[in-house]
mmCIF file of C-alpha atoms in Angstrom:
data_model
loop_
_atom_site.group_PDB
_atom_site.id
_atom_site.type_symbol
_atom_site.label_atom_id
_atom_site.label_comp_id
_atom_site.label_asym_id
_atom_site.label_seq_id
_atom_site.Cartn_x
_atom_site.Cartn_y
_atom_site.Cartn_z
ATOM 1 C CA MET A 1402 141.432 12.795 -84.342
ATOM 2 C CA GLU A 1403 139.126 13.069 -81.321
ATOM 3 C CA ASP A 1404 139.517 15.703 -78.611
ATOM 4 C CA SER A 1405 139.954 14.407 -75.087
ATOM 5 C CA LEU A 1406 139.838 15.647 -71.520
ATOM 6 C CA GLN A 1407 141.662 13.885 -68.705
ATOM 7 C CA LEU A 1408 141.091 14.711 -65.063
ATOM 8 C CA GLU A 1409 143.814 13.641 -62.654
ATOM 9 C CA VAL A 1410 144.099 13.185 -58.924
ATOM 10 C CA HIS A 1411 147.401 11.705 -57.803
ATOM 11 C CA ASP A 1412 149.049 10.412 -54.657
ATOM 12 C CA LEU A 1413 146.077 10.086 -52.321
ATOM 13 C CA GLU A 1414 147.123 8.124 -49.235
ATOM 14 C CA VAL A 1415 144.253 5.919 -48.094
ATOM 15 C CA GLN A 1416 143.978 3.247 -45.389
ATOM 16 C CA VAL A 1417 142.259 0.156 -46.854
ATOM 17 C CA LEU A 1418 141.630 -3.365 -45.564
ATOM 18 C CA THR A 1419 143.438 -5.440 -48.166
ATOM 19 C CA GLY A 1420 145.870 -8.318 -48.449
ATOM 20 C CA ILE A 1421 146.164 -12.091 -48.402
ATOM 21 C CA TYR A 1422 148.665 -12.689 -45.618
ATOM 22 C CA SER A 1423 147.540 -13.058 -42.006
ATOM 23 C CA GLU A 1424 149.381 -9.906 -40.925
ATOM 24 C CA GLU A 1425 147.477 -7.961 -43.607
ATOM 25 C CA THR A 1426 143.944 -9.152 -42.961
ATOM 26 C CA HIS A 1427 143.109 -7.420 -39.675
ATOM 27 C CA LEU A 1428 144.459 -3.898 -40.021
ATOM 28 C CA PRO A 1429 144.100 -1.380 -42.846
ATOM 29 C CA GLN A 1430 147.136 -0.897 -45.069
ATOM 30 C CA PRO A 1431 148.323 2.422 -46.448
ATOM 31 C CA LEU A 1432 147.828 2.660 -50.208
ATOM 32 C CA ARG A 1433 148.852 5.469 -52.540
ATOM 33 C CA ILE A 1434 146.111 5.861 -55.149
ATOM 34 C CA SER A 1435 146.294 7.897 -58.357
ATOM 35 C CA LEU A 1436 143.468 8.353 -60.852
ATOM 36 C CA THR A 1437 143.260 9.491 -64.457
ATOM 37 C CA VAL A 1438 139.733 9.790 -65.832
ATOM 38 C CA ASP A 1439 138.865 10.391 -69.494
ATOM 39 C CA LEU A 1440 135.689 12.411 -70.011
ATOM 40 C CA GLU A 1441 133.693 13.277 -73.077
ATOM 41 C CA CYS A 1442 135.101 16.620 -74.147
ATOM 42 C CA PRO A 1443 132.957 19.585 -75.188
ATOM 43 C CA ALA A 1444 133.906 21.451 -78.352
ATOM 44 C CA ARG A 1445 135.234 24.423 -76.386
ATOM 45 C CA PHE A 1446 135.872 25.737 -72.872
ATOM 46 C CA ALA A 1447 135.072 29.453 -72.769
ATOM 47 C CA PRO A 1448 136.173 31.634 -69.832
ATOM 48 C CA ASP A 1449 132.666 31.429 -68.365
ATOM 49 C CA THR A 1450 132.135 27.689 -68.909
ATOM 50 C CA PRO A 1451 130.355 26.267 -65.845
ATOM 51 C CA LEU A 1452 131.728 23.362 -63.789
ATOM 52 C CA GLY A 1453 128.999 21.121 -65.223
ATOM 53 C CA ALA A 1454 130.887 21.052 -68.537
ATOM 54 C CA SER A 1455 133.693 19.166 -66.795
ATOM 55 C CA LYS A 1456 133.744 17.165 -63.560
ATOM 56 C CA ASN A 1457 134.583 18.154 -60.023
ATOM 57 C CA TYR A 1458 137.988 16.782 -58.967
ATOM 58 C CA LEU A 1459 136.532 16.084 -55.542
ATOM 59 C CA ASP A 1460 134.321 13.404 -57.162
ATOM 60 C CA LEU A 1461 137.500 11.552 -58.120
ATOM 61 C CA LYS A 1462 138.916 11.954 -54.624
ATOM 62 C CA HIS A 1463 135.638 10.703 -53.124
ATOM 63 C CA ALA A 1464 135.708 7.558 -55.318
ATOM 64 C CA ALA A 1465 139.176 6.670 -54.007
ATOM 65 C CA THR A 1466 138.537 7.543 -50.354
ATOM 66 C CA THR A 1467 135.128 7.871 -48.719
ATOM 67 C CA ALA A 1468 133.316 5.778 -51.376
ATOM 68 C CA LEU A 1469 135.397 2.729 -50.434
ATOM 69 C CA PRO A 1470 133.180 0.652 -48.146
ATOM 70 C CA ALA A 1471 134.253 0.786 -44.499
ATOM 71 C CA GLY A 1472 134.984 -2.584 -42.937
ATOM 72 C CA VAL A 1473 135.143 -4.449 -46.268
ATOM 73 C CA HIS A 1474 138.305 -6.491 -46.817
ATOM 74 C CA PHE A 1475 139.566 -6.524 -50.396
ATOM 75 C CA THR A 1476 141.697 -9.623 -50.943
ATOM 76 C CA LEU A 1477 143.480 -7.977 -53.885
ATOM 77 C CA ILE A 1478 144.248 -4.329 -54.543
ATOM 78 C CA GLU A 1479 142.832 -5.029 -58.002
ATOM 79 C CA GLY A 1480 139.437 -5.233 -56.267
ATOM 80 C CA VAL A 1481 140.011 -1.803 -54.732
ATOM 81 C CA ALA A 1482 140.827 -0.410 -58.186
ATOM 82 C CA ASP A 1483 137.736 -2.034 -59.712
ATOM 83 C CA HIS A 1484 135.507 -0.538 -57.004
ATOM 84 C CA ILE A 1485 136.913 2.919 -57.745
ATOM 85 C CA CYS A 1486 136.298 2.460 -61.495
ATOM 86 C CA GLU A 1487 132.706 1.340 -60.954
ATOM 87 C CA THR A 1488 132.043 4.271 -58.621
ATOM 88 C CA LEU A 1489 133.241 6.738 -61.253
ATOM 89 C CA PHE A 1490 131.273 5.095 -64.067
ATOM 90 C CA LEU A 1491 128.117 5.192 -61.935
ATOM 91 C CA GLN A 1492 128.701 8.840 -60.925
ATOM 92 C CA ASP A 1493 128.806 10.253 -64.416
ATOM 93 C CA ALA A 1494 127.809 8.891 -67.849
ATOM 94 C CA ARG A 1495 130.468 11.105 -69.476
ATOM 95 C CA VAL A 1496 133.289 9.046 -67.930
ATOM 96 C CA ARG A 1497 134.744 7.005 -70.812
ATOM 97 C CA ARG A 1498 137.875 5.487 -69.244
ATOM 98 C CA VAL A 1499 139.353 5.208 -65.759
ATOM 99 C CA GLN A 1500 142.972 4.440 -64.901
ATOM 100 C CA VAL A 1501 143.725 3.593 -61.280
ATOM 101 C CA LYS A 1502 147.283 3.176 -60.022
ATOM 102 C CA ILE A 1503 147.706 1.725 -56.540
ATOM 103 C CA VAL A 1504 151.002 1.448 -54.682
ATOM 104 C CA LYS A 1505 151.217 -0.673 -51.517
ATOM 105 C CA LEU A 1506 153.247 1.532 -49.205
ATOM 106 C CA ALA A 1507 153.657 -1.020 -46.411
ATOM 107 C CA ILE A 1508 155.770 -3.394 -48.511
ATOM 108 C CA ALA A 1509 158.236 -0.813 -49.814
ATOM 109 C CA GLU A 1510 161.680 -1.214 -48.270
ATOM 110 C CA ASP A 1511 163.717 1.417 -50.088
ATOM 111 C CA GLY A 1512 161.077 3.806 -51.379
ATOM 112 C CA GLU A 1513 160.212 1.683 -54.409
ATOM 113 C CA ALA A 1514 156.666 1.772 -55.804
ATOM 114 C CA ILE A 1515 155.149 -1.727 -55.779
ATOM 115 C CA GLY A 1516 151.612 -2.043 -57.036
ATOM 116 C CA ILE A 1517 149.241 -2.202 -59.991
ATOM 117 C CA THR A 1518 147.625 -0.072 -62.667
ATOM 118 C CA LEU A 1519 144.122 -1.009 -63.815
ATOM 119 C CA VAL A 1520 142.457 0.573 -66.858
ATOM 120 C CA ARG A 1521 138.727 0.132 -67.468
ATOM 121 C CA HIS A 1522 136.650 1.475 -70.362
ATOM 122 C CA ARG A 1523 132.925 2.153 -70.272
ATOM 123 C CA ARG A 1524 131.091 -0.707 -71.976
#
């Protein structure tokens, strides 16, 4: 069995231009984005292991926030998720798998979570 390391950043609220309906195409929508990233795992993490042996959580946050291109309209939230995956794969060759969950907050009526989960593996 192979060891694994998953980094997680959950429940980021991000304003993104996305949607197919006319009321969605001109203003950013609030999305709740959660990421789980599988990294190659070293054999051991000693007390003095440097950050370079893992990955900075802020890199994940950046991929889901400031790395999203300003002014670009994503027709589907699947496109937002794909952009986040590609950003993380390009950032670090140790990233093996990325899971992105996106919830469209603007369409929830009773607090339900309506959205998608996309999983991409490094090829």
